[in-house]
XYZ file of C-alpha atoms in Angstrom:
690
model
C -23.784 1.764 23.287
C -25.851 -0.465 25.565
C -25.953 2.334 28.150
C -28.366 4.228 25.865
C -30.654 1.242 25.538
C -32.701 -0.982 27.788
C -30.959 -4.330 28.179
C -34.018 -5.931 26.578
C -33.126 -3.991 23.417
C -29.594 -5.450 23.164
C -28.565 -8.388 20.975
C -25.093 -9.954 21.164
C -24.757 -12.124 18.070
C -22.168 -13.885 15.965
C -22.179 -14.633 12.264
C -20.671 -18.043 11.559
C -20.480 -20.589 8.747
C -18.295 -22.706 6.504
C -15.705 -20.788 4.489
C -17.136 -19.022 1.399
C -20.760 -19.247 2.565
C -20.842 -15.438 2.537
C -20.534 -14.427 6.219
C -18.408 -11.346 5.712
C -20.394 -10.211 2.663
C -23.541 -10.519 4.787
C -21.952 -8.573 7.650
C -20.913 -5.850 5.202
C -24.531 -5.486 4.018
C -25.789 -5.370 7.593
C -23.355 -2.532 8.307
C -24.546 -0.710 5.177
C -28.293 -1.047 5.731
C -28.011 -0.056 9.400
C -26.053 3.071 8.454
C -22.796 1.964 10.134
C -20.923 2.356 6.831
C -21.874 4.375 3.761
C -20.137 2.339 1.088
C -20.151 -1.439 0.750
C -16.701 -3.028 0.732
C -16.497 -6.287 -1.221
C -14.541 -9.312 0.009
C -13.247 -10.161 -3.481
C -11.818 -6.646 -3.781
C -10.069 -6.899 -0.403
C -12.148 -3.989 0.890
C -14.482 -5.614 3.442
C -14.719 -3.535 6.619
C -14.461 -6.484 8.999
C -11.481 -8.091 7.208
C -8.962 -5.415 8.186
C -5.803 -7.546 8.485
C -3.510 -7.428 5.460
C -3.558 -11.234 5.226
C -7.368 -11.219 5.178
C -7.531 -8.615 2.436
C -5.017 -10.440 0.247
C -6.549 -13.908 0.666
C -10.204 -12.878 0.713
C -10.906 -14.902 3.876
C -11.591 -14.061 7.510
C -8.742 -15.067 9.832
C -9.627 -13.374 13.105
C -13.008 -12.538 14.599
C -13.927 -8.851 14.383
C -16.460 -6.942 16.483
C -18.788 -4.060 15.698
C -22.110 -2.572 16.837
C -25.104 -1.357 14.842
C -28.530 0.124 15.587
C -31.757 -1.231 14.086
C -35.349 -0.465 15.084
C -34.257 1.130 18.377
C -32.158 -1.935 19.243
C -28.383 -2.185 19.550
C -26.888 -5.250 17.881
C -23.319 -6.182 18.842
C -21.900 -8.369 16.064
C -18.869 -10.643 15.891
C -17.938 -11.855 12.395
C -16.026 -15.135 12.701
C -13.719 -17.104 10.364
C -15.021 -20.049 8.360
C -11.735 -21.921 7.852
C -11.196 -24.817 10.242
C -7.626 -23.696 11.056
C -9.094 -20.671 12.862
C -11.816 -22.482 14.798
C -10.446 -20.946 18.028
C -12.013 -17.649 16.964
C -15.441 -19.263 16.681
C -15.070 -21.162 19.964
C -14.227 -18.152 22.086
C -16.833 -15.959 20.386
C -19.650 -18.461 20.938
C -18.658 -18.677 24.612
C -19.800 -15.073 25.176
C -22.561 -14.568 22.592
C -26.308 -14.783 23.181
C -27.290 -15.758 19.634
C -25.875 -16.823 16.275
C -26.778 -16.287 12.639
C -25.627 -19.484 10.911
C -25.060 -18.844 7.206
C -25.478 -21.655 4.671
C -24.733 -21.644 0.956
C -27.941 -22.375 -0.992
C -25.930 -24.593 -3.363
C -23.547 -26.463 -1.021
C -25.976 -26.732 1.960
C -24.397 -28.049 5.198
C -20.598 -28.294 4.936
C -17.944 -29.600 7.381
C -17.262 -26.321 9.182
C -21.028 -25.755 9.381
C -21.163 -28.936 11.466
C -18.238 -27.809 13.633
C -19.848 -24.432 14.324
C -23.139 -26.158 15.120
C -21.455 -28.452 17.656
C -19.755 -25.454 19.255
C -23.080 -23.602 19.509
C -24.703 -26.729 20.993
C -21.893 -26.909 23.560
C -22.732 -23.430 24.875
C -26.502 -23.672 24.275
C -26.568 -20.665 21.949
C -29.897 -20.042 20.118
C -29.617 -19.786 16.335
C -31.226 -18.336 13.226
C -30.261 -19.757 9.828
C -29.734 -17.628 6.725
C -29.731 -19.534 3.429
C -27.482 -17.311 1.321
C -26.658 -17.182 -2.398
C -30.188 -17.934 -3.612
C -29.179 -16.263 -6.896
C -26.483 -18.874 -7.612
C -26.886 -21.634 -10.198
C -27.988 -24.773 -8.348
C -29.532 -22.885 -5.395
C -32.099 -25.017 -3.574
C -33.663 -23.648 -0.388
C -35.528 -26.815 0.612
C -32.399 -28.923 0.111
C -30.572 -26.765 2.674
C -33.426 -27.098 5.184
C -33.435 -30.884 4.727
C -29.638 -30.970 5.077
C -29.836 -29.016 8.355
C -32.340 -31.499 9.736
C -30.410 -34.553 8.579
C -26.788 -33.581 9.209
C -27.168 -31.192 12.149
C -30.183 -32.737 13.858
C -31.692 -29.246 13.906
C -35.396 -28.486 14.114
C -35.031 -26.172 11.128
C -38.327 -24.383 10.426
C -38.614 -21.880 7.551
C -40.105 -18.520 8.524
C -39.447 -17.286 4.985
C -39.589 -18.754 1.498
C -37.663 -17.510 -1.537
C -39.640 -16.286 -4.542
C -37.784 -17.977 -7.373
C -34.171 -19.147 -7.423
C -30.945 -18.703 -9.389
C -31.330 -15.857 -11.940
C -35.082 -15.783 -11.195
C -34.665 -15.022 -7.461
C -37.025 -12.052 -7.060
C -38.014 -11.732 -3.427
C -39.136 -13.276 -0.151
C -42.360 -14.497 1.423
C -42.657 -13.848 5.166
C -44.520 -16.839 6.619
C -45.162 -15.061 9.926
C -47.114 -12.223 8.287
C -48.064 -14.194 5.154
C -46.825 -11.355 2.935
C -44.751 -11.364 -0.274
C -41.960 -8.838 -0.863
C -40.345 -8.200 -4.242
C -37.027 -6.419 -4.808
C -37.303 -3.650 -7.389
C -33.695 -2.438 -7.705
C -30.219 -4.018 -7.505
C -29.294 -2.036 -4.367
C -32.037 -3.791 -2.394
C -33.380 -0.472 -1.146
C -36.709 -0.577 -3.011
C -38.978 -3.369 -1.780
C -42.568 -3.730 -2.896
C -45.264 -5.673 -1.068
C -47.420 -7.700 -3.468
C -49.884 -10.592 -3.287
C -48.350 -14.047 -2.904
C -47.744 -15.487 -6.405
C -50.547 -17.862 -7.337
C -48.070 -20.553 -8.349
C -46.691 -20.582 -4.774
C -50.011 -20.504 -2.906
C -50.042 -24.194 -1.986
C -46.344 -24.230 -1.004
C -46.861 -21.168 1.197
C -49.971 -22.679 2.819
C -48.109 -25.891 3.713
C -45.047 -24.007 4.979
C -47.145 -21.735 7.204
C -48.984 -24.739 8.629
C -45.629 -26.377 9.386
C -44.520 -23.175 11.139
C -47.701 -23.018 13.222
C -47.328 -26.671 14.216
C -43.705 -26.063 15.237
C -44.476 -23.096 17.500
C -47.767 -24.383 18.920
C -45.795 -26.672 21.246
C -44.407 -23.688 23.202
C -47.680 -21.782 23.533
C -50.716 -23.611 24.950
C -53.075 -20.796 23.969
C -51.778 -20.854 20.405
C -52.088 -24.634 20.328
C -55.732 -24.398 21.393
C -56.495 -21.843 18.677
C -54.645 -23.927 16.121
C -56.532 -27.116 17.029
C -59.842 -25.218 17.014
C -59.009 -23.767 13.598
C -59.411 -20.226 14.976
C -57.650 -17.226 13.382
C -54.126 -16.637 14.712
C -52.718 -13.095 14.779
C -49.291 -12.358 13.290
C -47.969 -11.029 16.601
C -48.993 -14.279 18.316
C -46.972 -16.287 15.804
C -43.969 -13.959 16.192
C -44.117 -14.220 19.994
C -44.224 -18.012 19.817
C -41.341 -18.144 17.289
C -39.272 -16.011 19.653
C -40.080 -18.216 22.654
C -39.204 -21.404 20.755
C -35.963 -19.899 19.422
C -34.789 -18.566 22.785
C -35.455 -21.975 24.371
C -33.496 -23.693 21.599
C -36.533 -25.680 20.463
C -36.391 -24.507 16.856
C -34.118 -22.789 14.362
C -35.972 -20.228 12.221
C -34.719 -20.336 8.629
C -34.482 -17.130 6.582
C -33.124 -16.636 3.088
C -31.672 -14.189 0.577
C -28.580 -13.203 -1.362
C -26.215 -10.912 0.513
C -24.161 -10.117 -2.591
C -27.333 -9.170 -4.509
C -28.596 -7.134 -1.521
C -31.680 -9.278 -0.977
C -33.073 -10.545 2.307
C -30.642 -8.647 4.525
C -33.125 -6.227 6.094
C -35.530 -9.074 6.863
C -32.683 -10.997 8.499
C -31.838 -8.049 10.778
C -35.535 -7.882 11.664
C -35.385 -11.573 12.597
C -32.302 -11.003 14.779
C -34.157 -8.305 16.711
C -37.458 -10.201 16.821
C -36.310 -13.734 17.624
C -32.800 -13.916 19.114
C -32.445 -13.398 22.884
C -31.349 -10.333 24.798
C -29.013 -10.679 27.805
C -32.160 -10.600 29.963
C -33.568 -13.612 28.109
C -30.324 -15.520 28.632
C -30.567 -14.767 32.340
C -28.083 -15.256 35.133
C -24.462 -16.183 34.524
C -23.235 -19.214 36.465
C -19.831 -19.358 38.111
C -17.928 -20.403 41.214
C -17.182 -18.373 44.329
C -13.423 -17.879 43.981
C -12.889 -18.161 47.742
C -15.243 -20.973 48.791
C -15.568 -22.940 45.557
C -19.368 -22.908 45.901
C -21.587 -22.322 42.834
C -22.889 -18.744 42.554
C -24.632 -16.631 39.927
C -24.708 -13.069 38.659
C -27.906 -11.474 37.392
C -27.667 -9.370 34.195
C -28.038 -6.068 36.027
C -25.908 -2.934 36.406
C -26.532 -2.978 40.172
C -24.846 -6.377 40.583
C -21.092 -6.660 41.361
C -18.980 -6.351 38.219
C -18.155 -9.640 36.457
C -16.889 -10.256 32.937
C -15.011 -12.792 30.841
C -11.910 -11.980 28.777
C -12.571 -13.964 25.613
C -9.992 -12.593 23.194
C -6.579 -10.928 23.290
C -5.296 -8.985 20.303
C -2.122 -7.022 19.635
C -2.655 -3.707 17.871
C 0.541 -3.281 15.816
C -0.252 0.335 14.969
C 0.236 1.532 18.542
C 1.968 -1.518 20.072
C -0.873 -2.070 22.535
C -2.656 -5.150 23.787
C -6.448 -5.186 23.447
C -8.424 -7.490 25.728
C -12.001 -8.160 24.609
C -14.424 -8.556 27.518
C -18.076 -9.606 27.744
C -19.690 -7.967 30.764
C -22.220 -10.235 32.480
C -23.072 -7.991 35.436
C -22.281 -4.608 36.925
C -20.481 -1.608 35.462
C -16.830 -1.224 34.423
C -15.268 2.244 34.427
C -12.080 3.684 33.016
C -9.324 3.586 35.660
C -11.135 1.009 37.811
C -9.204 -1.815 39.504
C -10.665 -5.304 39.119
C -9.616 -8.787 40.184
C -8.207 -11.309 37.738
C -9.826 -14.308 39.428
C -7.596 -16.847 37.675
C -4.354 -15.301 38.923
C -5.637 -13.745 42.147
C -4.185 -10.355 41.223
C -5.764 -6.945 40.785
C -5.405 -5.224 37.420
C -6.178 -1.642 36.478
C -8.359 -0.791 33.513
C -6.761 1.741 31.181
C -9.047 2.722 28.320
C -12.446 1.246 27.458
C -13.156 0.960 23.747
C -16.132 0.251 21.533
C -14.710 -1.536 18.471
C -15.795 -1.204 14.857
C -13.461 -3.693 13.144
C -10.074 -2.012 13.780
C -11.499 1.432 14.594
C -11.870 2.490 18.220
C -14.317 4.663 20.133
C -13.409 5.627 23.713
C -15.995 4.981 26.418
C -16.091 6.367 29.986
C -17.819 3.199 31.221
C -19.302 -0.078 30.027
C -22.398 -1.815 31.352
C -24.023 -5.216 31.656
C -24.433 -6.849 28.255
C -21.642 -4.861 26.607
C -18.865 -6.410 24.534
C -15.904 -4.053 24.684
C -12.122 -3.922 24.353
C -9.881 -2.845 27.227
C -6.367 -1.404 27.118
C -4.098 -1.950 30.104
C -4.837 -5.574 31.037
C -1.399 -6.887 30.117
C -1.537 -9.799 32.561
C -4.929 -11.160 31.438
C -5.245 -14.188 29.151
C -8.083 -15.601 27.080
C -10.733 -17.302 29.218
C -9.904 -15.535 32.495
C -12.581 -13.938 34.673
C -12.456 -10.278 35.692
C -14.589 -9.327 38.685
C -15.181 -7.183 41.745
C -12.408 -8.032 44.225
C -14.820 -7.875 47.180
C -17.241 -10.381 45.628
C -15.071 -12.611 43.434
C -16.501 -15.075 40.933
C -14.841 -17.424 38.437
C -16.648 -18.325 35.233
C -15.987 -21.581 33.419
C -12.903 -21.052 31.214
C -12.845 -21.629 27.471
C -11.430 -24.935 26.232
C -9.489 -25.197 22.985
C -8.373 -28.070 20.739
C -4.770 -29.256 20.746
C -2.514 -28.428 17.758
C -2.069 -31.166 15.150
C 0.891 -29.861 13.144
C 4.282 -28.317 13.933
C 7.378 -26.878 12.298
C 10.719 -25.492 13.400
C 11.455 -21.778 13.110
C 14.889 -20.138 13.326
C 15.849 -16.464 13.069
C 18.072 -15.572 10.110
C 20.180 -13.000 11.966
C 21.143 -12.166 15.544
C 18.891 -9.118 15.364
C 15.995 -11.377 14.378
C 16.872 -13.727 17.250
C 16.327 -10.962 19.773
C 12.910 -10.121 18.331
C 11.656 -13.666 17.659
C 10.942 -14.685 21.252
C 8.920 -11.556 21.982
C 6.973 -11.849 18.726
C 6.100 -15.513 19.302
C 4.965 -14.782 22.854
C 2.655 -12.010 21.660
C 1.189 -14.276 18.988
C 0.763 -17.002 21.619
C -1.112 -14.549 23.849
C -3.529 -13.901 20.978
C -4.133 -17.486 19.916
C -4.504 -20.324 22.459
C -4.252 -22.953 19.679
C -0.795 -21.664 18.717
C 1.949 -23.170 20.885
C 5.679 -22.521 21.173
C 8.350 -24.714 22.751
C 12.116 -25.065 22.720
C 13.468 -28.469 21.634
C 16.534 -29.072 23.807
C 17.736 -31.983 21.644
C 17.890 -29.971 18.405
C 18.243 -26.486 19.858
C 15.333 -25.331 17.690
C 12.233 -23.328 18.469
C 9.157 -25.355 17.501
C 5.762 -23.817 16.740
C 2.508 -25.808 16.616
C -0.911 -25.006 15.177
C -4.167 -26.262 13.725
C -3.047 -26.663 10.117
C -0.706 -25.579 7.335
C -2.630 -22.360 6.648
C -2.611 -21.473 10.351
C 1.197 -21.711 10.556
C 1.652 -20.005 7.194
C -0.314 -17.005 8.495
C 1.804 -16.978 11.677
C 5.061 -16.917 9.683
C 3.761 -14.119 7.451
C 2.726 -12.093 10.494
C 6.202 -12.539 11.996
C 7.629 -10.865 8.906
C 5.001 -8.176 8.324
C 3.940 -7.117 11.805
C 7.028 -7.894 13.864
C 9.738 -7.498 11.191
C 11.259 -10.886 12.050
C 12.815 -12.788 9.146
C 12.888 -16.515 9.903
C 13.795 -19.828 8.305
C 11.095 -22.450 8.728
C 11.172 -26.222 8.483
C 8.666 -28.382 6.677
C 5.366 -29.041 8.492
C 5.367 -32.133 10.706
C 2.593 -34.144 12.345
C 1.998 -33.661 16.076
C 2.065 -37.256 17.272
C 1.193 -38.062 20.879
C 2.077 -40.793 23.345
C -0.293 -42.236 25.926
C -0.371 -45.198 28.308
C -2.326 -48.397 27.666
C -3.106 -49.292 31.278
C -2.236 -48.434 34.877
C 1.405 -48.553 35.937
C 3.584 -48.159 39.038
C 7.050 -46.613 39.003
C 9.757 -45.413 41.350
C 12.453 -42.809 40.912
C 15.317 -42.169 43.310
C 17.915 -39.490 42.718
C 20.886 -39.661 45.102
C 24.230 -37.843 44.792
C 26.944 -37.879 47.465
C 30.223 -36.173 46.599
C 31.361 -34.550 49.806
C 29.467 -31.772 51.528
C 25.755 -31.457 50.931
C 24.417 -34.081 48.524
C 21.185 -34.529 46.575
C 18.312 -36.766 47.600
C 14.845 -37.207 46.120
C 12.644 -40.301 46.146
C 9.242 -40.450 44.404
C 6.798 -43.317 43.816
C 4.072 -42.749 41.212
C 0.909 -44.525 40.128
C -0.303 -43.640 36.642
C -3.428 -44.537 34.668
C -5.035 -43.538 31.355
C -7.488 -40.632 31.093
C -10.103 -40.153 28.392
C -8.533 -36.815 27.553
C -6.980 -33.879 29.311
C -3.192 -33.709 29.159
C -1.485 -34.687 32.430
C -3.497 -34.640 35.661
C -1.259 -34.512 38.746
C -2.390 -35.615 42.228
C -0.786 -35.868 45.653
C -1.964 -39.027 47.440
C 0.813 -39.275 50.002
C -0.086 -39.918 53.637
C 1.753 -39.032 56.813
C 4.238 -36.530 55.414
C 6.504 -39.039 53.667
C 7.402 -36.140 51.346
C 7.165 -32.553 52.670
C 4.501 -30.488 50.905
C 7.018 -27.844 49.806
C 8.487 -30.340 47.324
C 5.174 -31.189 45.606
C 5.367 -28.320 43.110
C 8.836 -29.523 42.054
C 7.556 -33.097 41.695
C 4.668 -31.837 39.571
C 7.069 -29.843 37.394
C 9.262 -32.925 36.945
C 6.267 -35.045 35.910
C 5.006 -32.463 33.415
C 8.422 -31.816 31.861
C 9.083 -35.546 31.516
C 5.667 -35.997 29.907
C 6.410 -33.221 27.413
C 9.606 -35.035 26.383
C 7.795 -38.355 25.948
C 8.799 -41.883 26.842
C 8.639 -43.955 23.675
C 9.657 -41.740 20.765
C 10.060 -38.250 22.173
C 6.483 -37.131 21.539
C 4.418 -35.583 24.372
C 2.786 -38.048 26.766
C -0.870 -37.046 27.256
C -4.178 -38.240 28.707
C -2.606 -39.646 31.845
C -3.253 -39.267 35.575
C -0.073 -39.254 37.672
C -0.445 -39.629 41.444
C 2.366 -39.455 44.002
C 1.669 -42.314 46.427
C 4.925 -42.685 48.350
C 8.547 -41.631 48.604
C 11.074 -40.391 51.098
C 13.296 -37.412 51.812
C 16.542 -36.490 53.557
C 16.459 -33.602 56.020
C 19.774 -32.201 54.761
C 20.287 -33.448 51.203
C 16.773 -33.186 49.749
C 16.175 -30.291 47.342
C 13.659 -29.129 44.764
C 15.909 -30.158 41.866
C 16.450 -33.632 43.354
C 12.707 -34.257 43.630
C 12.141 -32.863 40.135
C 14.644 -35.337 38.680
C 13.260 -38.215 40.777
C 9.711 -37.450 39.588
C 10.797 -37.583 35.938
C 12.511 -40.923 36.567
C 9.393 -42.284 38.295
C 7.089 -41.222 35.451
C 9.231 -42.911 32.818
C 9.485 -46.087 34.891
C 5.720 -46.199 35.450
C 4.979 -45.502 31.768
C 7.238 -48.330 30.622
C 5.349 -50.744 32.880
C 1.986 -49.385 31.728
C 2.853 -49.746 28.058
C 2.995 -46.728 25.763
C 0.956 -46.240 22.593
C 1.824 -43.836 19.795
C -1.178 -41.807 18.610
C -1.680 -39.823 15.397
C -4.234 -37.153 14.429
C -7.029 -38.348 12.150
C -8.701 -35.799 9.889
C -12.287 -35.793 8.693
C -11.916 -35.098 4.978
C -14.828 -34.111 2.754
C -14.285 -34.256 -1.010
C -16.738 -32.891 -3.580
C -15.936 -34.463 -6.957
C -17.606 -34.995 -10.333
C -18.980 -38.544 -10.454
C -16.599 -39.429 -13.311
C -13.629 -39.134 -10.944
C -15.177 -40.722 -7.837
C -13.436 -44.087 -8.288
C -10.007 -42.483 -8.729
C -10.567 -40.251 -5.694
C -11.505 -43.250 -3.524
C -8.524 -45.239 -4.812
C -6.139 -42.422 -3.926
C -7.652 -42.040 -0.450
C -7.337 -45.773 0.193
C -3.614 -45.513 -0.537
C -3.497 -42.839 2.170
C -4.812 -45.255 4.843
C -8.291 -43.704 4.658
C -11.460 -45.131 6.115
C -14.243 -44.204 3.723
C -17.396 -42.954 5.426
C -20.568 -41.593 3.873
C -21.195 -40.753 0.216
C -24.101 -38.654 -0.962
C -25.171 -36.972 -4.209
C -24.460 -33.246 -4.552
C -25.747 -30.585 -6.963
C -24.344 -30.519 -10.498
C -23.712 -34.249 -11.055
C -21.173 -34.408 -8.227
C -20.682 -36.666 -5.218
C -19.713 -35.645 -1.693
C -17.455 -38.167 0.001
C -16.488 -38.207 3.684
C -13.343 -40.078 4.729
C -11.169 -40.320 7.838
C -7.493 -40.032 6.962
C -4.296 -39.755 9.049
C -2.925 -36.212 8.815
C 0.491 -37.663 7.927
C -1.000 -38.876 4.631
C -2.617 -35.545 3.685
C 0.456 -33.449 2.898
C 0.381 -32.585 -0.788
C -3.194 -33.790 -1.184
C -4.385 -30.565 -2.820
C -1.962 -31.098 -5.725
C -2.862 -34.789 -6.033
C -6.605 -34.076 -6.066
C -6.209 -31.415 -8.747
C -4.295 -33.921 -10.879
C -6.847 -36.716 -10.390
C -9.876 -34.537 -11.173
C -8.332 -32.128 -13.697
C -8.863 -29.360 -11.168
C -12.601 -29.970 -10.751
C -12.726 -31.562 -7.268
C -12.401 -29.680 -3.980
C -11.850 -30.783 -0.395
C -11.941 -29.570 3.188
C -10.615 -31.232 6.322
C -10.754 -30.785 10.061
C -9.343 -32.671 13.070
C -11.565 -35.583 14.118
C -9.651 -37.510 16.801
C -6.379 -39.226 17.708
C -5.987 -42.971 17.160
C -3.186 -45.494 17.573
C -0.522 -45.625 14.873
C -0.239 -49.003 13.053
C 2.682 -51.151 14.245
C 4.707 -50.853 11.011
C 4.555 -47.057 10.991
C 5.154 -46.900 14.734
C 8.505 -48.652 14.286
C 9.486 -46.213 11.527
C 8.646 -43.239 13.734
C 10.590 -44.609 16.704
C 13.602 -45.359 14.515
C 13.425 -41.885 12.997
C 13.664 -40.223 16.408
């Protein structure tokens, strides 16, 4: 679609928020008002266009990000609707990596919630400009100013209203545009009839103060506007709009809009704001990467005449036709059907099959795609999430996408031999889709073990095995993903020697290890003078990594460690790859034992919203779960919001316990916060249990 438009008229945006803030309902209204669909599908009816997976329709939540494109005021807006549940944060992470702007949706009653904070941190990480939409202004307890204050306090955002709601709750009637200083009232329930009227007299002072605050916020980015403001000269609407856009694109402010997506109010004004204030690919500018051959920093301008370069940010299996879709953001150049491009990560050329414009799960074939496009490609079977695709003659590698480590695991076994044959293939395809889903084979138990971001994440995986891949499996109970790490530097030696007549086995490795802040296992070769031939280094690295995966103390993976080969020896006849692999594993375990090994457990940030009458009981229960109580703050409706940090091991069954404590009136959310050392008493239990 971008080929029909100037690149300045393109917007690549995501819609993101905490679960139940109304993202998908908002997206559905955007599709309706832009003419992309002709009937609104409701989330609660399982009919939302963007929630096309069966699991999404049954549960009423978004599980996977979905892409579409709409036209508005001669602009093309590419939209990615993302999940709000923390278990599917991978979808938000990889979407934000390739988007130019975000609409952050907040519930007018609940204000900033835990996943709101997570999304905000992810957007900060990639420097993505944002617009806020305060949704559900028709709900009981809706408070626009409370949300703005919450954004400033909890997110550190320079949240500046560019709209004000006229009324709230059942009396929510319309919107005041602070840029134009106009009031708009909704006449019908469909939101199609909007009437411009004078600003209500009762709101005159509030509007005056809010517009002054807006002018003060944008004056900092426009010297001319600042001069006019200080001189008390008239300021034109278009001058304010231009300054709001400049401040938003630079990340200096977050314009705040408002409405009720379900009641069809405020949606058109939000789409206007997306077009007016969020950046185009031209505003974002050049994409930074590394020359794949020299390792030097290079850039690509957002221009069709530049060499082709794009990032594969999502892989999806289409079960209807048994095809793999690879979603690509094009940063420069043109991509055509049948073209061969370089996978910079693997150093191999791949051929593009079909190019598709996606509308949820519907596909539109394209002959070519251009700079700024977000498209899906069929035929890239050897391309993974986060890999760069580029012109082979002028290769570039973009920074890959990083993902959090799983915190929970369970065993999975096929029920029949027929299921056994299908299970491995199904798990691999699911792994290709989701970088936070991991699969390994436990040699001690003979079981296949799957890991993920939470109970819901793994539950969805198991259901997809049955529904999409027709694999019936027995699953174990969820278990915590503990980790091992070293306390200090250590030195270890491993020597593997076998002599039994004929050719023997000989491998000798000396390792130095030390703790890392984070990052799995970092392997280095520091040998001097050829004490170990270079052809054995890959085997030594494999031995170190496999030994780390098996753990040293209690069989849990050893992580956050740097392992450097510093010495060793070899035998010209008896040395082999397997001998050095075994010797490396021996050396790692010896070094780790000298360094001291700590057992680490995942800590969850838990937020509980409870009626004040039950607050004491809720805190007492959390304390029994080894919680560290954090902040407490009042919430709407005589409730308290409590933040606590609790080991994941203590949170199984918490939903049932909380319902019992509060008679079903309290709710909670949780997300991974960090790993910390397991207390000595529990550490001994875990070691004994292994």
